[in-house]
């Protein structure tokens, strides 16, 4: 029916990278609950299939594809599939990150730096570059980068990763004024410790957590939904005067910001 088609065309279309688990999946769900059509992706097809099935069961309009954000062809495929399926792009959530290194920064190698900067920073920018012309066709859009509280205050052992997360704070500031004339807002979210596989080494260790909780006002790790909701908020009209900002969601972590 015509009414249905009109409704469809009003839906915002959101690409969320690394969205088959953790924060990305929660962001996809939160955007979907607000009525967006979402495109989930990650490296493994089985994970994509599982996330699509899960979100569909929660009445979210969703499609999915594999995309390793560090691979240029994959990035282009992600855009192509989004356009073929939903006909446009309004929202990009750049959430993917890797951390292949733990130790003294002086022991990190060129390979470590290439990998971390390529996936965590360069891919975020190159994806932005791919989506902007499509957002402009729709009269504007929203981009959200997922940084970390470690981007403000590095955590021991995670030097190169934390530097990559600081770079995203800079990228947000650099792109916001450049894209504002196109009615595209660029923001960033910096989570504290959130209960996902990525951070399991932290929250699975009781001694580490007891020490860590001393820095928190809210004495627990966060849930992915507590970040997904912030990301989705930044893409709504309620956030229409917010650009170039990073919102920290850390349970009131002190001594880090
Ligand atoms: P997670 O639950 O472990 O999920 C990671 C997701 O990323 C999975 O869907 C994984 O699926 C996908 N993925 C991994 N490498 C990828 C790549 N190269 N390209 C595309 N997808 C990839 O992780 P998370 O904790 O939600 O982390 C998400 C973001 O939050 C990251 O940017 C991280 O730095 C940031 N963050 C997390 C915390 C925390 O405490 N958890 C704190 C601050 C910031 P596949 O294996 O199928 O690729």
PDB file of C-alpha atoms and ligand atoms in Angstrom:
ATOM      1  CA  UNK A   1       0.000   0.000   0.000  1.00  0.00           C
ATOM      2  CA  UNK A   2       1.059   3.569  -0.714  1.00  0.00           C
ATOM      3  CA  UNK A   3       0.919   4.524   2.959  1.00  0.00           C
ATOM      4  CA  UNK A   4       3.351   1.769   3.820  1.00  0.00           C
ATOM      5  CA  UNK A   5       5.788   2.887   1.108  1.00  0.00           C
ATOM      6  CA  UNK A   6       5.649   6.435   2.442  1.00  0.00           C
ATOM      7  CA  UNK A   7       6.304   5.189   5.941  1.00  0.00           C
ATOM      8  CA  UNK A   8       9.228   3.156   4.653  1.00  0.00           C
ATOM      9  CA  UNK A   9      10.753   6.133   2.877  1.00  0.00           C
ATOM     10  CA  UNK A  10      10.595   8.197   6.096  1.00  0.00           C
ATOM     11  CA  UNK A  11      12.660   5.671   7.997  1.00  0.00           C
ATOM     12  CA  UNK A  12      16.236   6.695   8.725  1.00  0.00           C
ATOM     13  CA  UNK A  13      18.837   4.242   7.484  1.00  0.00           C
ATOM     14  CA  UNK A  14      21.656   3.444   9.873  1.00  0.00           C
ATOM     15  CA  UNK A  15      24.928   1.611   9.266  1.00  0.00           C
ATOM     16  CA  UNK A  16      26.544   0.305  12.453  1.00  0.00           C
ATOM     17  CA  UNK A  17      29.965  -1.330  12.128  1.00  0.00           C
ATOM     18  CA  UNK A  18      31.098  -4.197  14.357  1.00  0.00           C
ATOM     19  CA  UNK A  19      27.469  -4.646  15.355  1.00  0.00           C
ATOM     20  CA  UNK A  20      26.996  -8.364  15.876  1.00  0.00           C
ATOM     21  CA  UNK A  21      27.894  -8.198  19.560  1.00  0.00           C
ATOM     22  CA  UNK A  22      28.445  -5.818  22.476  1.00  0.00           C
ATOM     23  CA  UNK A  23      28.104  -2.059  22.059  1.00  0.00           C
ATOM     24  CA  UNK A  24      27.538  -2.162  18.291  1.00  0.00           C
ATOM     25  CA  UNK A  25      24.665  -4.623  18.605  1.00  0.00           C
ATOM     26  CA  UNK A  26      23.138  -2.531  21.383  1.00  0.00           C
ATOM     27  CA  UNK A  27      23.445   0.610  19.235  1.00  0.00           C
ATOM     28  CA  UNK A  28      21.782  -1.175  16.300  1.00  0.00           C
ATOM     29  CA  UNK A  29      18.947  -2.261  18.606  1.00  0.00           C
ATOM     30  CA  UNK A  30      18.504   1.228  20.082  1.00  0.00           C
ATOM     31  CA  UNK A  31      18.423   2.844  16.629  1.00  0.00           C
ATOM     32  CA  UNK A  32      16.019   0.168  15.391  1.00  0.00           C
ATOM     33  CA  UNK A  33      13.726   0.749  18.369  1.00  0.00           C
ATOM     34  CA  UNK A  34      13.635   4.416  17.400  1.00  0.00           C
ATOM     35  CA  UNK A  35      12.388   3.369  13.964  1.00  0.00           C
ATOM     36  CA  UNK A  36      15.562   3.260  11.894  1.00  0.00           C
ATOM     37  CA  UNK A  37      16.292   0.564   9.343  1.00  0.00           C
ATOM     38  CA  UNK A  38      19.640  -0.819  10.407  1.00  0.00           C
ATOM     39  CA  UNK A  39      22.488  -2.573   8.639  1.00  0.00           C
ATOM     40  CA  UNK A  40      24.551  -4.747  10.950  1.00  0.00           C
ATOM     41  CA  UNK A  41      27.975  -6.085  10.043  1.00  0.00           C
ATOM     42  CA  UNK A  42      31.114  -7.723  11.336  1.00  0.00           C
ATOM     43  CA  UNK A  43      33.830 -10.039  10.006  1.00  0.00           C
ATOM     44  CA  UNK A  44      32.065 -13.378  10.445  1.00  0.00           C
ATOM     45  CA  UNK A  45      28.950 -14.415   8.496  1.00  0.00           C
ATOM     46  CA  UNK A  46      27.711 -16.637  11.339  1.00  0.00           C
ATOM     47  CA  UNK A  47      27.780 -13.652  13.709  1.00  0.00           C
ATOM     48  CA  UNK A  48      25.957 -11.477  11.169  1.00  0.00           C
ATOM     49  CA  UNK A  49      23.253 -14.130  10.711  1.00  0.00           C
ATOM     50  CA  UNK A  50      22.801 -14.479  14.461  1.00  0.00           C
ATOM     51  CA  UNK A  51      22.501 -10.710  15.001  1.00  0.00           C
ATOM     52  CA  UNK A  52      20.025 -10.272  12.128  1.00  0.00           C
ATOM     53  CA  UNK A  53      17.832 -13.085  13.462  1.00  0.00           C
ATOM     54  CA  UNK A  54      17.958 -11.659  16.982  1.00  0.00           C
ATOM     55  CA  UNK A  55      17.060  -8.111  15.924  1.00  0.00           C
ATOM     56  CA  UNK A  56      14.313  -9.329  13.588  1.00  0.00           C
ATOM     57  CA  UNK A  57      12.797 -11.220  16.510  1.00  0.00           C
ATOM     58  CA  UNK A  58      12.665  -7.860  18.323  1.00  0.00           C
ATOM     59  CA  UNK A  59      10.676  -6.298  15.449  1.00  0.00           C
ATOM     60  CA  UNK A  60      13.570  -4.272  14.083  1.00  0.00           C
ATOM     61  CA  UNK A  61      13.936  -3.676  10.366  1.00  0.00           C
ATOM     62  CA  UNK A  62      17.412  -5.018   9.728  1.00  0.00           C
ATOM     63  CA  UNK A  63      19.707  -6.471   7.141  1.00  0.00           C
ATOM     64  CA  UNK A  64      23.300  -7.587   7.487  1.00  0.00           C
ATOM     65  CA  UNK A  65      26.542  -8.283   5.666  1.00  0.00           C
ATOM     66  CA  UNK A  66      30.083  -9.220   6.478  1.00  0.00           C
ATOM     67  CA  UNK A  67      32.456  -6.257   6.653  1.00  0.00           C
ATOM     68  CA  UNK A  68      35.957  -6.167   8.059  1.00  0.00           C
ATOM     69  CA  UNK A  69      36.280  -2.393   8.342  1.00  0.00           C
ATOM     70  CA  UNK A  70      40.021  -2.611   7.706  1.00  0.00           C
ATOM     71  CA  UNK A  71      39.339  -3.860   4.160  1.00  0.00           C
ATOM     72  CA  UNK A  72      38.491  -1.260   1.481  1.00  0.00           C
ATOM     73  CA  UNK A  73      36.437  -3.646  -0.663  1.00  0.00           C
ATOM     74  CA  UNK A  74      34.412  -4.681   2.372  1.00  0.00           C
ATOM     75  CA  UNK A  75      33.716  -1.042   3.222  1.00  0.00           C
ATOM     76  CA  UNK A  76      32.431  -0.393  -0.300  1.00  0.00           C
ATOM     77  CA  UNK A  77      30.323  -3.560  -0.197  1.00  0.00           C
ATOM     78  CA  UNK A  78      28.733  -2.374   3.051  1.00  0.00           C
ATOM     79  CA  UNK A  79      27.710   0.909   1.436  1.00  0.00           C
ATOM     80  CA  UNK A  80      26.468  -0.805  -1.753  1.00  0.00           C
ATOM     81  CA  UNK A  81      24.317  -3.305   0.143  1.00  0.00           C
ATOM     82  CA  UNK A  82      22.846  -0.528   2.277  1.00  0.00           C
ATOM     83  CA  UNK A  83      21.919   1.507  -0.806  1.00  0.00           C
ATOM     84  CA  UNK A  84      20.512  -1.524  -2.632  1.00  0.00           C
ATOM     85  CA  UNK A  85      18.421  -2.562   0.376  1.00  0.00           C
ATOM     86  CA  UNK A  86      17.214   0.739   1.785  1.00  0.00           C
ATOM     87  CA  UNK A  87      17.968   3.319  -0.924  1.00  0.00           C
ATOM     88  CA  UNK A  88      19.992   5.790   1.142  1.00  0.00           C
ATOM     89  CA  UNK A  89      22.144   6.421   4.210  1.00  0.00           C
ATOM     90  CA  UNK A  90      21.341   8.760   7.113  1.00  0.00           C
ATOM     91  CA  UNK A  91      23.435   7.469  10.010  1.00  0.00           C
ATOM     92  CA  UNK A  92      26.917   5.951  10.387  1.00  0.00           C
ATOM     93  CA  UNK A  93      28.020   4.489  13.702  1.00  0.00           C
ATOM     94  CA  UNK A  94      31.734   3.703  13.454  1.00  0.00           C
ATOM     95  CA  UNK A  95      32.212   1.265  16.298  1.00  0.00           C
ATOM     96  CA  UNK A  96      34.857  -1.255  15.196  1.00  0.00           C
ATOM     97  CA  UNK A  97      38.176  -1.435  17.011  1.00  0.00           C
ATOM     98  CA  UNK A  98      40.960  -3.925  17.588  1.00  0.00           C
ATOM     99  CA  UNK A  99      43.596  -4.223  20.241  1.00  0.00           C
ATOM    100  CA  UNK A 100      46.239  -6.781  19.283  1.00  0.00           C
ATOM    101  CA  UNK A 101      48.764  -5.572  21.903  1.00  0.00           C
ATOM    102  CA  UNK A 102      49.103  -5.486  25.683  1.00  0.00           C
ATOM    103  CA  UNK A 103      52.306  -4.334  27.373  1.00  0.00           C
ATOM    104  CA  UNK A 104      54.777  -1.491  27.593  1.00  0.00           C
ATOM    105  CA  UNK A 105      54.248   0.850  24.681  1.00  0.00           C
ATOM    106  CA  UNK A 106      57.999   0.873  24.010  1.00  0.00           C
ATOM    107  CA  UNK A 107      57.707  -2.832  23.160  1.00  0.00           C
ATOM    108  CA  UNK A 108      55.006  -2.315  20.521  1.00  0.00           C
ATOM    109  CA  UNK A 109      55.980  -2.894  16.896  1.00  0.00           C
ATOM    110  CA  UNK A 110      55.290  -1.175  13.587  1.00  0.00           C
ATOM    111  CA  UNK A 111      52.835  -3.984  12.750  1.00  0.00           C
ATOM    112  CA  UNK A 112      50.879  -3.286  15.946  1.00  0.00           C
ATOM    113  CA  UNK A 113      50.673   0.430  15.167  1.00  0.00           C
ATOM    114  CA  UNK A 114      49.695  -0.188  11.538  1.00  0.00           C
ATOM    115  CA  UNK A 115      46.905  -2.563  12.552  1.00  0.00           C
ATOM    116  CA  UNK A 116      45.509  -0.404  15.360  1.00  0.00           C
ATOM    117  CA  UNK A 117      45.610   2.885  13.480  1.00  0.00           C
ATOM    118  CA  UNK A 118      44.298   1.302  10.292  1.00  0.00           C
ATOM    119  CA  UNK A 119      41.222  -0.343  11.862  1.00  0.00           C
ATOM    120  CA  UNK A 120      40.471   2.044  14.722  1.00  0.00           C
ATOM    121  CA  UNK A 121      41.150   5.401  13.047  1.00  0.00           C
ATOM    122  CA  UNK A 122      41.769   5.246   9.290  1.00  0.00           C
ATOM    123  CA  UNK A 123      38.772   2.991   8.582  1.00  0.00           C
ATOM    124  CA  UNK A 124      36.514   5.319  10.616  1.00  0.00           C
ATOM    125  CA  UNK A 125      37.551   8.211   8.388  1.00  0.00           C
ATOM    126  CA  UNK A 126      37.384   6.254   5.119  1.00  0.00           C
ATOM    127  CA  UNK A 127      33.878   5.025   5.940  1.00  0.00           C
ATOM    128  CA  UNK A 128      32.885   8.607   6.674  1.00  0.00           C
ATOM    129  CA  UNK A 129      34.251   9.599   3.295  1.00  0.00           C
ATOM    130  CA  UNK A 130      32.116   6.939   1.619  1.00  0.00           C
ATOM    131  CA  UNK A 131      28.836   7.880   3.324  1.00  0.00           C
ATOM    132  CA  UNK A 132      28.914  11.689   3.241  1.00  0.00           C
ATOM    133  CA  UNK A 133      27.765  12.125  -0.394  1.00  0.00           C
ATOM    134  CA  UNK A 134      24.808   9.813   0.312  1.00  0.00           C
ATOM    135  CA  UNK A 135      23.873  11.761   3.450  1.00  0.00           C
ATOM    136  CA  UNK A 136      24.060  14.977   1.450  1.00  0.00           C
ATOM    137  CA  UNK A 137      21.549  13.529  -1.031  1.00  0.00           C
ATOM    138  CA  UNK A 138      19.161  13.061   1.930  1.00  0.00           C
ATOM    139  CA  UNK A 139      19.722  16.615   3.171  1.00  0.00           C
ATOM    140  CA  UNK A 140      21.947  15.659   6.143  1.00  0.00           C
ATOM    141  CA  UNK A 141      22.862  12.926   8.537  1.00  0.00           C
ATOM    142  CA  UNK A 142      24.651  11.785  11.665  1.00  0.00           C
ATOM    143  CA  UNK A 143      28.021  10.210  12.309  1.00  0.00           C
ATOM    144  CA  UNK A 144      29.052   8.809  15.692  1.00  0.00           C
ATOM    145  CA  UNK A 145      32.522   7.462  16.469  1.00  0.00           C
ATOM    146  CA  UNK A 146      33.018   5.082  19.371  1.00  0.00           C
ATOM    147  CA  UNK A 147      36.103   6.118  21.323  1.00  0.00           C
ATOM    148  CA  UNK A 148      36.915   5.155  24.935  1.00  0.00           C
ATOM    149  CA  UNK A 149      37.598   6.773  28.261  1.00  0.00           C
ATOM    150  CA  UNK A 150      41.131   5.536  27.550  1.00  0.00           C
ATOM    151  CA  UNK A 151      41.257   8.162  24.823  1.00  0.00           C
ATOM    152  CA  UNK A 152      41.361  10.817  27.567  1.00  0.00           C
ATOM    153  CA  UNK A 153      43.554   9.048  30.094  1.00  0.00           C
ATOM    154  CA  UNK A 154      45.557   6.074  28.800  1.00  0.00           C
ATOM    155  CA  UNK A 155      45.188   2.794  30.653  1.00  0.00           C
ATOM    156  CA  UNK A 156      48.334   0.887  31.598  1.00  0.00           C
ATOM    157  CA  UNK A 157      49.311  -1.729  29.008  1.00  0.00           C
ATOM    158  CA  UNK A 158      47.006  -0.326  26.323  1.00  0.00           C
ATOM    159  CA  UNK A 159      49.151   2.527  24.968  1.00  0.00           C
ATOM    160  CA  UNK A 160      48.694   2.217  21.192  1.00  0.00           C
ATOM    161  CA  UNK A 161      44.970   1.405  21.546  1.00  0.00           C
ATOM    162  CA  UNK A 162      44.445   4.436  23.780  1.00  0.00           C
ATOM    163  CA  UNK A 163      46.305   6.677  21.317  1.00  0.00           C
ATOM    164  CA  UNK A 164      43.949   5.466  18.577  1.00  0.00           C
ATOM    165  CA  UNK A 165      40.985   6.372  20.773  1.00  0.00           C
ATOM    166  CA  UNK A 166      42.434   9.852  21.416  1.00  0.00           C
ATOM    167  CA  UNK A 167      42.719  10.241  17.644  1.00  0.00           C
ATOM    168  CA  UNK A 168      38.942   9.725  17.345  1.00  0.00           C
ATOM    169  CA  UNK A 169      38.337  12.666  19.694  1.00  0.00           C
ATOM    170  CA  UNK A 170      40.416  14.705  17.246  1.00  0.00           C
ATOM    171  CA  UNK A 171      38.669  13.294  14.183  1.00  0.00           C
ATOM    172  CA  UNK A 172      35.301  14.281  15.681  1.00  0.00           C
ATOM    173  CA  UNK A 173      36.511  17.861  16.202  1.00  0.00           C
ATOM    174  CA  UNK A 174      38.068  18.042  12.750  1.00  0.00           C
ATOM    175  CA  UNK A 175      35.041  16.761  10.835  1.00  0.00           C
ATOM    176  CA  UNK A 176      32.217  18.530  12.714  1.00  0.00           C
ATOM    177  CA  UNK A 177      32.865  22.019  11.264  1.00  0.00           C
ATOM    178  CA  UNK A 178      33.664  20.618   7.812  1.00  0.00           C
ATOM    179  CA  UNK A 179      30.397  18.682   7.592  1.00  0.00           C
ATOM    180  CA  UNK A 180      28.067  21.115   9.406  1.00  0.00           C
ATOM    181  CA  UNK A 181      27.302  23.020   6.167  1.00  0.00           C
ATOM    182  CA  UNK A 182      25.971  19.702   4.782  1.00  0.00           C
ATOM    183  CA  UNK A 183      23.720  19.367   7.843  1.00  0.00           C
ATOM    184  CA  UNK A 184      25.742  16.362   9.033  1.00  0.00           C
ATOM    185  CA  UNK A 185      26.492  16.201  12.768  1.00  0.00           C
ATOM    186  CA  UNK A 186      29.623  14.385  13.925  1.00  0.00           C
ATOM    187  CA  UNK A 187      29.829  13.217  17.514  1.00  0.00           C
ATOM    188  CA  UNK A 188      31.627  10.658  19.598  1.00  0.00           C
ATOM    189  CA  UNK A 189      30.910   8.456  22.602  1.00  0.00           C
ATOM    190  CA  UNK A 190      33.619   7.472  25.082  1.00  0.00           C
ATOM    191  CA  UNK A 191      32.503   4.497  27.176  1.00  0.00           C
ATOM    192  CA  UNK A 192      34.057   3.433  30.447  1.00  0.00           C
ATOM    193  CA  UNK A 193      34.318  -0.297  31.169  1.00  0.00           C
ATOM    194  CA  UNK A 194      31.331  -2.030  29.574  1.00  0.00           C
ATOM    195  CA  UNK A 195      30.535  -5.707  30.016  1.00  0.00           C
ATOM    196  CA  UNK A 196      31.444  -7.199  26.626  1.00  0.00           C
ATOM    197  CA  UNK A 197      33.815  -9.855  25.334  1.00  0.00           C
ATOM    198  CA  UNK A 198      36.291  -7.112  24.358  1.00  0.00           C
ATOM    199  CA  UNK A 199      36.813  -6.054  27.978  1.00  0.00           C
ATOM    200  CA  UNK A 200      36.384  -9.475  29.630  1.00  0.00           C
ATOM    201  CA  UNK A 201      40.015  -9.539  30.858  1.00  0.00           C
ATOM    202  CA  UNK A 202      39.065  -6.570  33.075  1.00  0.00           C
ATOM    203  CA  UNK A 203      35.658  -7.493  34.472  1.00  0.00           C
ATOM    204  CA  UNK A 204      36.352 -11.208  34.852  1.00  0.00           C
ATOM    205  CA  UNK A 205      39.204 -10.458  37.260  1.00  0.00           C
ATOM    206  CA  UNK A 206      37.710  -9.717  40.697  1.00  0.00           C
ATOM    207  CA  UNK A 207      40.861  -8.156  42.145  1.00  0.00           C
ATOM    208  CA  UNK A 208      41.233  -5.809  39.178  1.00  0.00           C
ATOM    209  CA  UNK A 209      37.544  -4.891  39.409  1.00  0.00           C
ATOM    210  CA  UNK A 210      37.648  -4.205  43.163  1.00  0.00           C
ATOM    211  CA  UNK A 211      40.493  -1.751  42.610  1.00  0.00           C
ATOM    212  CA  UNK A 212      38.824  -0.275  39.538  1.00  0.00           C
ATOM    213  CA  UNK A 213      35.449   0.270  41.241  1.00  0.00           C
ATOM    214  CA  UNK A 214      37.111   2.723  43.638  1.00  0.00           C
ATOM    215  CA  UNK A 215      37.240   5.146  40.692  1.00  0.00           C
ATOM    216  CA  UNK A 216      33.537   4.764  39.929  1.00  0.00           C
ATOM    217  CA  UNK A 217      30.530   6.589  41.373  1.00  0.00           C
ATOM    218  CA  UNK A 218      28.250   3.819  40.096  1.00  0.00           C
ATOM    219  CA  UNK A 219      29.964   0.739  41.494  1.00  0.00           C
ATOM    220  CA  UNK A 220      29.540  -1.654  38.590  1.00  0.00           C
ATOM    221  CA  UNK A 221      30.600  -2.084  34.982  1.00  0.00           C
ATOM    222  CA  UNK A 222      28.251  -0.718  32.360  1.00  0.00           C
ATOM    223  CA  UNK A 223      25.948  -2.677  30.066  1.00  0.00           C
ATOM    224  CA  UNK A 224      26.139  -2.353  26.275  1.00  0.00           C
ATOM    225  CA  UNK A 225      22.574  -0.927  26.262  1.00  0.00           C
ATOM    226  CA  UNK A 226      23.800   1.969  28.401  1.00  0.00           C
ATOM    227  CA  UNK A 227      26.074   3.007  25.527  1.00  0.00           C
ATOM    228  CA  UNK A 228      23.743   2.036  22.669  1.00  0.00           C
ATOM    229  CA  UNK A 229      21.120   4.434  24.016  1.00  0.00           C
ATOM    230  CA  UNK A 230      23.573   7.342  24.121  1.00  0.00           C
ATOM    231  CA  UNK A 231      24.676   6.631  20.557  1.00  0.00           C
ATOM    232  CA  UNK A 232      21.068   6.518  19.346  1.00  0.00           C
ATOM    233  CA  UNK A 233      20.207   9.735  21.219  1.00  0.00           C
ATOM    234  CA  UNK A 234      22.995  11.582  19.372  1.00  0.00           C
ATOM    235  CA  UNK A 235      21.307  10.646  16.075  1.00  0.00           C
ATOM    236  CA  UNK A 236      17.890  12.041  17.049  1.00  0.00           C
ATOM    237  CA  UNK A 237      16.402  15.514  16.677  1.00  0.00           C
ATOM    238  CA  UNK A 238      16.730  15.902  20.464  1.00  0.00           C
ATOM    239  CA  UNK A 239      20.467  16.244  19.821  1.00  0.00           C
ATOM    240  CA  UNK A 240      20.063  18.674  16.910  1.00  0.00           C
ATOM    241  CA  UNK A 241      22.368  21.325  18.452  1.00  0.00           C
ATOM    242  CA  UNK A 242      25.126  18.869  19.400  1.00  0.00           C
ATOM    243  CA  UNK A 243      28.089  18.420  17.075  1.00  0.00           C
ATOM    244  CA  UNK A 244      31.818  17.945  17.535  1.00  0.00           C
ATOM    245  CA  UNK A 245      31.216  16.610  21.059  1.00  0.00           C
ATOM    246  CA  UNK A 246      32.280  13.493  22.876  1.00  0.00           C
ATOM    247  CA  UNK A 247      29.882  12.167  25.502  1.00  0.00           C
ATOM    248  CA  UNK A 248      31.537  10.086  28.201  1.00  0.00           C
ATOM    249  CA  UNK A 249      29.461   7.325  29.798  1.00  0.00           C
ATOM    250  CA  UNK A 250      31.649   5.828  32.483  1.00  0.00           C
ATOM    251  CA  UNK A 251      29.611   5.397  35.668  1.00  0.00           C
ATOM    252  CA  UNK A 252      31.206   8.576  36.978  1.00  0.00           C
ATOM    253  CA  UNK A 253      34.802   7.507  36.613  1.00  0.00           C
ATOM    254  CA  UNK A 254      37.048   9.931  38.456  1.00  0.00           C
ATOM    255  CA  UNK A 255      40.689  10.712  37.823  1.00  0.00           C
ATOM    256  CA  UNK A 256      40.393   9.850  34.164  1.00  0.00           C
ATOM    257  CA  UNK A 257      38.838  12.834  32.429  1.00  0.00           C
TER     258      UNK A 257
HETATM  259  P1  LIG B   1      32.664  -6.805  21.519  1.00  0.00           P
HETATM  260  O1  LIG B   1      31.450  -6.986  22.347  1.00  0.00           O
HETATM  261  O2  LIG B   1      33.812  -7.733  21.732  1.00  0.00           O
HETATM  262  O3  LIG B   1      32.195  -6.847  19.993  1.00  0.00           O
HETATM  263  C1  LIG B   1      33.096  -6.646  19.007  1.00  0.00           C
HETATM  264  C2  LIG B   1      32.375  -6.665  17.658  1.00  0.00           C
HETATM  265  O4  LIG B   1      33.291  -6.205  16.682  1.00  0.00           O
HETATM  266  C3  LIG B   1      31.921  -8.041  17.225  1.00  0.00           C
HETATM  267  O5  LIG B   1      30.668  -7.890  16.570  1.00  0.00           O
HETATM  268  C4  LIG B   1      33.005  -8.458  16.217  1.00  0.00           C
HETATM  269  O6  LIG B   1      32.459  -9.423  15.361  1.00  0.00           O
HETATM  270  C5  LIG B   1      33.314  -7.108  15.580  1.00  0.00           C
HETATM  271  N1  LIG B   1      34.629  -6.879  14.974  1.00  0.00           N
HETATM  272  C6  LIG B   1      35.848  -7.103  15.501  1.00  0.00           C
HETATM  273  N2  LIG B   1      36.815  -6.705  14.648  1.00  0.00           N
HETATM  274  C7  LIG B   1      36.185  -6.191  13.555  1.00  0.00           C
HETATM  275  C8  LIG B   1      36.622  -5.627  12.332  1.00  0.00           C
HETATM  276  N3  LIG B   1      37.930  -5.510  12.026  1.00  0.00           N
HETATM  277  N4  LIG B   1      35.694  -5.199  11.444  1.00  0.00           N
HETATM  278  C9  LIG B   1      34.386  -5.315  11.714  1.00  0.00           C
HETATM  279  N5  LIG B   1      33.903  -5.852  12.844  1.00  0.00           N
HETATM  280  C10 LIG B   1      34.801  -6.294  13.753  1.00  0.00           C
HETATM  281  O7  LIG B   1      33.285  -5.327  21.649  1.00  0.00           O
HETATM  282  P2  LIG B   1      32.745  -3.997  22.373  1.00  0.00           P
HETATM  283  O8  LIG B   1      33.260  -3.967  23.745  1.00  0.00           O
HETATM  284  O9  LIG B   1      31.298  -3.823  22.115  1.00  0.00           O
HETATM  285  O10 LIG B   1      33.562  -2.893  21.572  1.00  0.00           O
HETATM  286  C11 LIG B   1      32.978  -2.034  20.607  1.00  0.00           C
HETATM  287  C12 LIG B   1      33.666  -0.701  20.625  1.00  0.00           C
HETATM  288  O11 LIG B   1      33.571  -0.134  21.929  1.00  0.00           O
HETATM  289  C13 LIG B   1      35.155  -0.713  20.279  1.00  0.00           C
HETATM  290  O12 LIG B   1      35.441   0.410  19.481  1.00  0.00           O
HETATM  291  C14 LIG B   1      35.832  -0.572  21.626  1.00  0.00           C
HETATM  292  O13 LIG B   1      37.106   0.025  21.508  1.00  0.00           O
HETATM  293  C15 LIG B   1      34.845   0.343  22.317  1.00  0.00           C
HETATM  294  N6  LIG B   1      34.941   0.356  23.774  1.00  0.00           N
HETATM  295  C16 LIG B   1      34.633  -0.758  24.496  1.00  0.00           C
HETATM  296  C17 LIG B   1      34.732  -0.693  25.885  1.00  0.00           C
HETATM  297  C18 LIG B   1      34.404  -1.875  26.757  1.00  0.00           C
HETATM  298  O14 LIG B   1      34.667  -1.808  27.976  1.00  0.00           O
HETATM  299  N7  LIG B   1      33.834  -2.926  26.244  1.00  0.00           N
HETATM  300  C19 LIG B   1      35.143   0.478  26.519  1.00  0.00           C
HETATM  301  C20 LIG B   1      35.446   1.579  25.742  1.00  0.00           C
HETATM  302  C21 LIG B   1      35.333   1.511  24.364  1.00  0.00           C
HETATM  303  P3  LIG B   1      33.375 -10.383  14.421  1.00  0.00           P
HETATM  304  O15 LIG B   1      34.259 -11.165  15.322  1.00  0.00           O
HETATM  305  O16 LIG B   1      32.368 -11.215  13.658  1.00  0.00           O
HETATM  306  O17 LIG B   1      34.135  -9.456  13.499  1.00  0.00           O
END
